[in-house]
């Protein structure tokens, strides 16, 4: 098999994709802004997708690309997709899901359309909520109280390692061209239940304290500085109160094993909450 390029190679998902491909003895090239952060012993090319010129040398002799777009707008994604299409044959794009049908939201859908029109063979991975997003509660977990809005919002959070395992499976096996896979964890838990599970794993009693939405909006604006993204996040969390994110069996069907539970994720990340 020809070389596989992994973008976002130091991120939550990309780092696992790199290590799993390398562990399988496959030719992998990591594309990263900070090469020193790539943990696996693989070829690394320094670059930034916001600067497509840096992508060109990384694509030499590459057949397949794992693509993770780093921003919340499409920006220069058209240039990046065009560069990939000139060199590679197929792309596995880490998209996202939204709505009951699992379709991609906002800029994810725009990038999917760019890829569809590119002439590349493609597969879209559309995970729901990332378990890793609860790392944002780490400081509050240590204090024993998670103060956040929409405690009854229910999601089937997925372990980043499962997303990576699906990506590796798709990159290294046939039959996935033109597929869009909705990926979730195996169980649906409210945010309050997620906090409780983390507390149990870390040996702390953690309670949930409902935060007024306006207060949460102010905090998120201070942290993210992007009004549209803040409103989108709040609207999404609110929607999962009345329309829970349903678990899919996609991970099991593709990998032949159940998806990892949220408790397993918390055990794997217990040190991050210490």
CSV table of C-alpha atoms in Angstrom, one decimal:
chain,number,residue,atom,x,y,z
A,1,UNK,CA,0.0,0.0,0.0
A,2,UNK,CA,1.3,3.5,-0.8
A,3,UNK,CA,2.0,6.1,1.7
A,4,UNK,CA,-0.8,7.6,3.9
A,5,UNK,CA,-0.7,11.2,4.9
A,6,UNK,CA,-2.3,12.2,8.3
A,7,UNK,CA,-3.2,15.8,8.9
A,8,UNK,CA,-3.9,17.0,12.4
A,9,UNK,CA,-1.3,14.4,13.4
A,10,UNK,CA,-0.8,15.7,17.0
A,11,UNK,CA,-4.5,16.1,17.8
A,12,UNK,CA,-6.8,13.9,19.9
A,13,UNK,CA,-7.8,11.7,16.9
A,14,UNK,CA,-4.9,12.2,14.5
A,15,UNK,CA,-2.3,11.2,17.0
A,16,UNK,CA,-4.0,7.8,17.4
A,17,UNK,CA,-4.4,7.4,13.6
A,18,UNK,CA,-0.6,7.9,13.2
A,19,UNK,CA,0.3,5.5,16.0
A,20,UNK,CA,-2.2,2.8,14.8
A,21,UNK,CA,-1.0,3.0,11.2
A,22,UNK,CA,2.6,2.9,12.3
A,23,UNK,CA,1.9,0.0,14.6
A,24,UNK,CA,0.5,-1.9,11.7
A,25,UNK,CA,3.7,-1.4,9.8
A,26,UNK,CA,2.2,0.9,7.2
A,27,UNK,CA,3.9,3.8,5.5
A,28,UNK,CA,2.6,6.9,7.2
A,29,UNK,CA,3.6,10.5,7.0
A,30,UNK,CA,2.5,13.0,9.7
A,31,UNK,CA,1.6,16.6,8.8
A,32,UNK,CA,1.9,18.9,11.8
A,33,UNK,CA,2.4,22.5,12.8
A,34,UNK,CA,4.7,21.3,15.6
A,35,UNK,CA,6.6,18.2,14.5
A,36,UNK,CA,8.2,17.7,17.9
A,37,UNK,CA,4.8,16.8,19.3
A,38,UNK,CA,4.4,13.8,17.0
A,39,UNK,CA,4.8,10.8,19.4
A,40,UNK,CA,5.2,8.0,16.9
A,41,UNK,CA,8.4,7.1,15.1
A,42,UNK,CA,7.2,8.2,11.6
A,43,UNK,CA,8.2,10.6,8.9
A,44,UNK,CA,7.0,14.1,9.7
A,45,UNK,CA,6.5,17.1,7.5
A,46,UNK,CA,6.0,20.5,9.2
A,47,UNK,CA,3.2,22.5,7.8
A,48,UNK,CA,-0.2,24.3,8.2
A,49,UNK,CA,-3.3,23.7,6.2
A,50,UNK,CA,-3.9,27.4,6.3
A,51,UNK,CA,-0.8,27.7,4.1
A,52,UNK,CA,-1.5,25.2,1.3
A,53,UNK,CA,2.1,25.7,-0.1
A,54,UNK,CA,3.4,23.7,2.9
A,55,UNK,CA,1.1,20.8,2.0
A,56,UNK,CA,2.5,20.2,-1.5
A,57,UNK,CA,5.8,18.5,-0.3
A,58,UNK,CA,3.8,16.4,2.2
A,59,UNK,CA,1.7,14.9,-0.6
A,60,UNK,CA,4.6,13.5,-2.6
A,61,UNK,CA,4.0,9.8,-3.2
A,62,UNK,CA,0.8,9.8,-1.1
A,63,UNK,CA,-2.2,7.7,-2.2
A,64,UNK,CA,-4.6,8.3,0.7
A,65,UNK,CA,-5.1,11.3,3.1
A,66,UNK,CA,-6.7,11.5,6.5
A,67,UNK,CA,-8.0,15.1,6.5
A,68,UNK,CA,-9.0,17.1,9.6
A,69,UNK,CA,-9.8,20.7,8.9
A,70,UNK,CA,-8.6,22.9,11.8
A,71,UNK,CA,-11.1,25.7,11.7
A,72,UNK,CA,-14.8,26.6,12.1
A,73,UNK,CA,-15.0,28.2,8.7
A,74,UNK,CA,-14.1,26.8,5.3
A,75,UNK,CA,-11.4,29.5,4.8
A,76,UNK,CA,-8.9,28.2,2.1
A,77,UNK,CA,-10.3,24.6,2.2
A,78,UNK,CA,-10.9,24.7,-1.5
A,79,UNK,CA,-7.2,25.2,-2.2
A,80,UNK,CA,-6.3,22.3,0.2
A,81,UNK,CA,-8.8,19.9,-1.4
A,82,UNK,CA,-7.5,20.9,-4.8
A,83,UNK,CA,-3.9,20.2,-3.7
A,84,UNK,CA,-4.9,16.8,-2.3
A,85,UNK,CA,-6.8,15.9,-5.5
A,86,UNK,CA,-3.7,16.7,-7.6
A,87,UNK,CA,-1.6,14.2,-5.8
A,88,UNK,CA,-3.7,11.6,-4.0
A,89,UNK,CA,-6.4,9.2,-5.0
A,90,UNK,CA,-8.6,9.1,-1.9
A,91,UNK,CA,-9.4,11.1,1.3
A,92,UNK,CA,-11.0,10.1,4.6
A,93,UNK,CA,-12.4,13.3,6.0
A,94,UNK,CA,-13.2,13.8,9.7
A,95,UNK,CA,-16.5,15.6,9.5
A,96,UNK,CA,-19.3,15.8,12.1
A,97,UNK,CA,-22.9,14.9,12.4
A,98,UNK,CA,-26.0,17.0,13.3
A,99,UNK,CA,-29.7,16.3,13.3
A,100,UNK,CA,-31.5,13.0,13.4
A,101,UNK,CA,-30.2,12.0,10.0
A,102,UNK,CA,-26.6,12.3,10.9
A,103,UNK,CA,-25.9,14.9,8.2
A,104,UNK,CA,-23.0,17.2,8.5
A,105,UNK,CA,-23.5,20.7,9.8
A,106,UNK,CA,-22.3,24.1,8.6
A,107,UNK,CA,-18.8,24.3,7.3
A,108,UNK,CA,-18.3,20.5,7.5
A,109,UNK,CA,-21.0,20.1,4.9
A,110,UNK,CA,-19.3,22.7,2.7
A,111,UNK,CA,-16.0,20.9,2.9
A,112,UNK,CA,-17.8,17.6,2.2
A,113,UNK,CA,-19.2,19.2,-1.0
A,114,UNK,CA,-15.7,20.4,-2.1
A,115,UNK,CA,-14.4,16.8,-1.7
A,116,UNK,CA,-17.4,15.3,-3.6
A,117,UNK,CA,-16.6,17.6,-6.5
A,118,UNK,CA,-12.9,17.1,-6.4
A,119,UNK,CA,-12.7,13.7,-8.3
A,120,UNK,CA,-11.2,12.0,-5.2
A,121,UNK,CA,-12.5,8.8,-3.8
A,122,UNK,CA,-13.9,9.7,-0.4
A,123,UNK,CA,-15.2,8.5,2.9
A,124,UNK,CA,-16.7,10.8,5.5
A,125,UNK,CA,-16.5,10.1,9.2
A,126,UNK,CA,-19.3,11.9,11.1
A,127,UNK,CA,-18.8,11.5,14.8
A,128,UNK,CA,-21.2,13.0,17.3
A,129,UNK,CA,-20.0,14.3,20.6
A,130,UNK,CA,-16.4,13.7,21.6
A,131,UNK,CA,-15.9,12.3,25.1
A,132,UNK,CA,-12.7,14.4,25.2
A,133,UNK,CA,-14.8,17.6,25.3
A,134,UNK,CA,-15.5,16.8,29.0
A,135,UNK,CA,-11.9,17.5,29.7
A,136,UNK,CA,-13.1,21.1,29.8
A,137,UNK,CA,-14.6,20.3,33.2
A,138,UNK,CA,-11.3,19.1,34.7
A,139,UNK,CA,-10.9,22.1,37.0
A,140,UNK,CA,-14.4,21.8,38.2
A,141,UNK,CA,-14.2,18.0,38.7
A,142,UNK,CA,-11.3,18.6,41.0
A,143,UNK,CA,-13.5,20.9,43.0
A,144,UNK,CA,-16.3,18.4,43.2
A,145,UNK,CA,-18.9,20.6,41.4
A,146,UNK,CA,-19.5,20.9,37.6
A,147,UNK,CA,-21.4,24.1,37.0
A,148,UNK,CA,-22.6,24.0,33.4
A,149,UNK,CA,-25.9,24.5,31.5
A,150,UNK,CA,-28.3,21.7,30.3
A,151,UNK,CA,-27.4,18.9,32.7
A,152,UNK,CA,-30.1,16.7,31.2
A,153,UNK,CA,-28.7,17.0,27.6
A,154,UNK,CA,-28.1,13.4,26.6
A,155,UNK,CA,-25.4,12.3,24.2
A,156,UNK,CA,-23.6,9.1,23.1
A,157,UNK,CA,-20.1,10.4,23.5
A,158,UNK,CA,-17.4,8.6,21.5
A,159,UNK,CA,-13.8,7.8,22.6
A,160,UNK,CA,-11.3,9.4,20.2
A,161,UNK,CA,-9.5,6.1,19.9
A,162,UNK,CA,-12.6,4.6,18.3
A,163,UNK,CA,-12.7,7.4,15.7
A,164,UNK,CA,-9.1,6.7,14.9
A,165,UNK,CA,-9.6,3.0,14.7
A,166,UNK,CA,-12.5,3.5,12.2
A,167,UNK,CA,-10.3,5.9,10.2
A,168,UNK,CA,-7.5,3.3,10.1
A,169,UNK,CA,-9.9,0.6,9.0
A,170,UNK,CA,-11.3,2.7,6.3
A,171,UNK,CA,-7.9,3.8,5.1
A,172,UNK,CA,-6.6,0.3,4.9
A,173,UNK,CA,-9.6,-1.7,3.5
A,174,UNK,CA,-11.9,-1.7,0.5
A,175,UNK,CA,-15.6,-1.0,0.2
A,176,UNK,CA,-15.9,2.4,1.8
A,177,UNK,CA,-15.8,4.7,-1.2
A,178,UNK,CA,-18.7,7.1,-1.1
A,179,UNK,CA,-19.7,6.2,2.4
A,180,UNK,CA,-20.6,8.6,5.3
A,181,UNK,CA,-20.4,6.9,8.7
A,182,UNK,CA,-22.2,8.3,11.7
A,183,UNK,CA,-20.1,7.4,14.7
A,184,UNK,CA,-21.0,7.5,18.4
A,185,UNK,CA,-20.2,5.7,21.6
A,186,UNK,CA,-22.4,2.8,22.7
A,187,UNK,CA,-24.5,4.5,25.4
A,188,UNK,CA,-26.5,7.6,26.0
A,189,UNK,CA,-25.7,9.6,29.1
A,190,UNK,CA,-26.8,13.0,30.3
A,191,UNK,CA,-24.1,15.6,31.0
A,192,UNK,CA,-24.9,15.2,34.7
A,193,UNK,CA,-24.3,11.5,34.4
A,194,UNK,CA,-21.1,12.0,32.5
A,195,UNK,CA,-19.8,14.2,35.4
A,196,UNK,CA,-20.9,11.5,37.9
A,197,UNK,CA,-19.0,8.8,36.0
A,198,UNK,CA,-15.8,10.8,35.9
A,199,UNK,CA,-16.2,11.4,39.7
A,200,UNK,CA,-16.5,7.6,40.3
A,201,UNK,CA,-13.5,6.8,38.2
A,202,UNK,CA,-11.4,9.4,39.8
A,203,UNK,CA,-12.6,8.7,43.4
A,204,UNK,CA,-14.4,12.0,43.9
A,205,UNK,CA,-18.0,12.8,44.7
A,206,UNK,CA,-19.0,15.1,41.9
A,207,UNK,CA,-22.3,16.9,41.8
A,208,UNK,CA,-23.9,18.8,39.0
A,209,UNK,CA,-25.0,22.4,39.4
A,210,UNK,CA,-27.1,23.9,36.6
A,211,UNK,CA,-25.6,27.1,35.3
A,212,UNK,CA,-27.9,29.9,33.9
A,213,UNK,CA,-27.5,30.0,30.1
A,214,UNK,CA,-26.7,33.7,30.0
A,215,UNK,CA,-23.8,33.1,32.4
A,216,UNK,CA,-22.6,30.2,30.3
A,217,UNK,CA,-22.8,32.4,27.2
A,218,UNK,CA,-20.6,35.1,28.8
A,219,UNK,CA,-18.0,32.5,29.8
A,220,UNK,CA,-17.9,30.8,26.4
A,221,UNK,CA,-17.6,34.2,24.7
A,222,UNK,CA,-14.6,35.0,26.8
A,223,UNK,CA,-13.0,31.7,26.1
A,224,UNK,CA,-13.9,31.3,22.4
A,225,UNK,CA,-14.5,34.8,21.1
A,226,UNK,CA,-16.7,33.6,18.3
A,227,UNK,CA,-20.4,34.6,18.8
A,228,UNK,CA,-21.8,32.3,16.0
A,229,UNK,CA,-19.9,29.3,17.4
A,230,UNK,CA,-21.0,30.0,21.0
A,231,UNK,CA,-24.7,30.3,19.9
A,232,UNK,CA,-24.4,27.1,17.9
A,233,UNK,CA,-22.9,25.2,20.8
A,234,UNK,CA,-25.6,26.4,23.2
A,235,UNK,CA,-28.4,25.6,20.8
A,236,UNK,CA,-27.0,22.1,20.2
A,237,UNK,CA,-26.7,21.4,23.9
A,238,UNK,CA,-30.3,22.6,24.5
A,239,UNK,CA,-31.6,20.4,21.6
A,240,UNK,CA,-30.1,17.2,23.3
A,241,UNK,CA,-32.4,17.8,26.3
A,242,UNK,CA,-35.5,17.0,24.3
A,243,UNK,CA,-33.9,15.1,21.4
A,244,UNK,CA,-31.1,13.0,22.8
A,245,UNK,CA,-28.2,12.0,20.6
A,246,UNK,CA,-28.9,8.3,19.8
A,247,UNK,CA,-26.1,5.7,19.8
A,248,UNK,CA,-25.3,4.1,16.5
A,249,UNK,CA,-23.8,0.6,16.0
A,250,UNK,CA,-21.4,1.8,13.3
A,251,UNK,CA,-18.2,1.2,15.3
A,252,UNK,CA,-19.3,-2.4,16.1
A,253,UNK,CA,-20.2,-3.0,12.4
A,254,UNK,CA,-17.0,-1.7,11.1
A,255,UNK,CA,-14.6,-3.0,13.7
A,256,UNK,CA,-16.3,-6.2,14.8
A,257,UNK,CA,-16.3,-5.1,18.5
A,258,UNK,CA,-18.4,-2.7,20.6
A,259,UNK,CA,-17.5,0.9,20.8
A,260,UNK,CA,-15.6,1.9,24.0
A,261,UNK,CA,-17.8,3.1,26.8
A,262,UNK,CA,-17.6,6.6,28.4
A,263,UNK,CA,-16.4,4.9,31.6
A,264,UNK,CA,-13.6,3.4,29.7
A,265,UNK,CA,-12.7,6.8,28.2
A,266,UNK,CA,-12.7,8.3,31.8
A,267,UNK,CA,-10.4,5.5,33.0
A,268,UNK,CA,-8.0,6.2,30.1
A,269,UNK,CA,-8.0,9.9,31.0
A,270,UNK,CA,-8.2,9.7,34.8
A,271,UNK,CA,-4.8,11.4,35.1
A,272,UNK,CA,-6.1,14.4,33.2
A,273,UNK,CA,-8.6,15.0,36.0
A,274,UNK,CA,-6.2,14.4,38.9
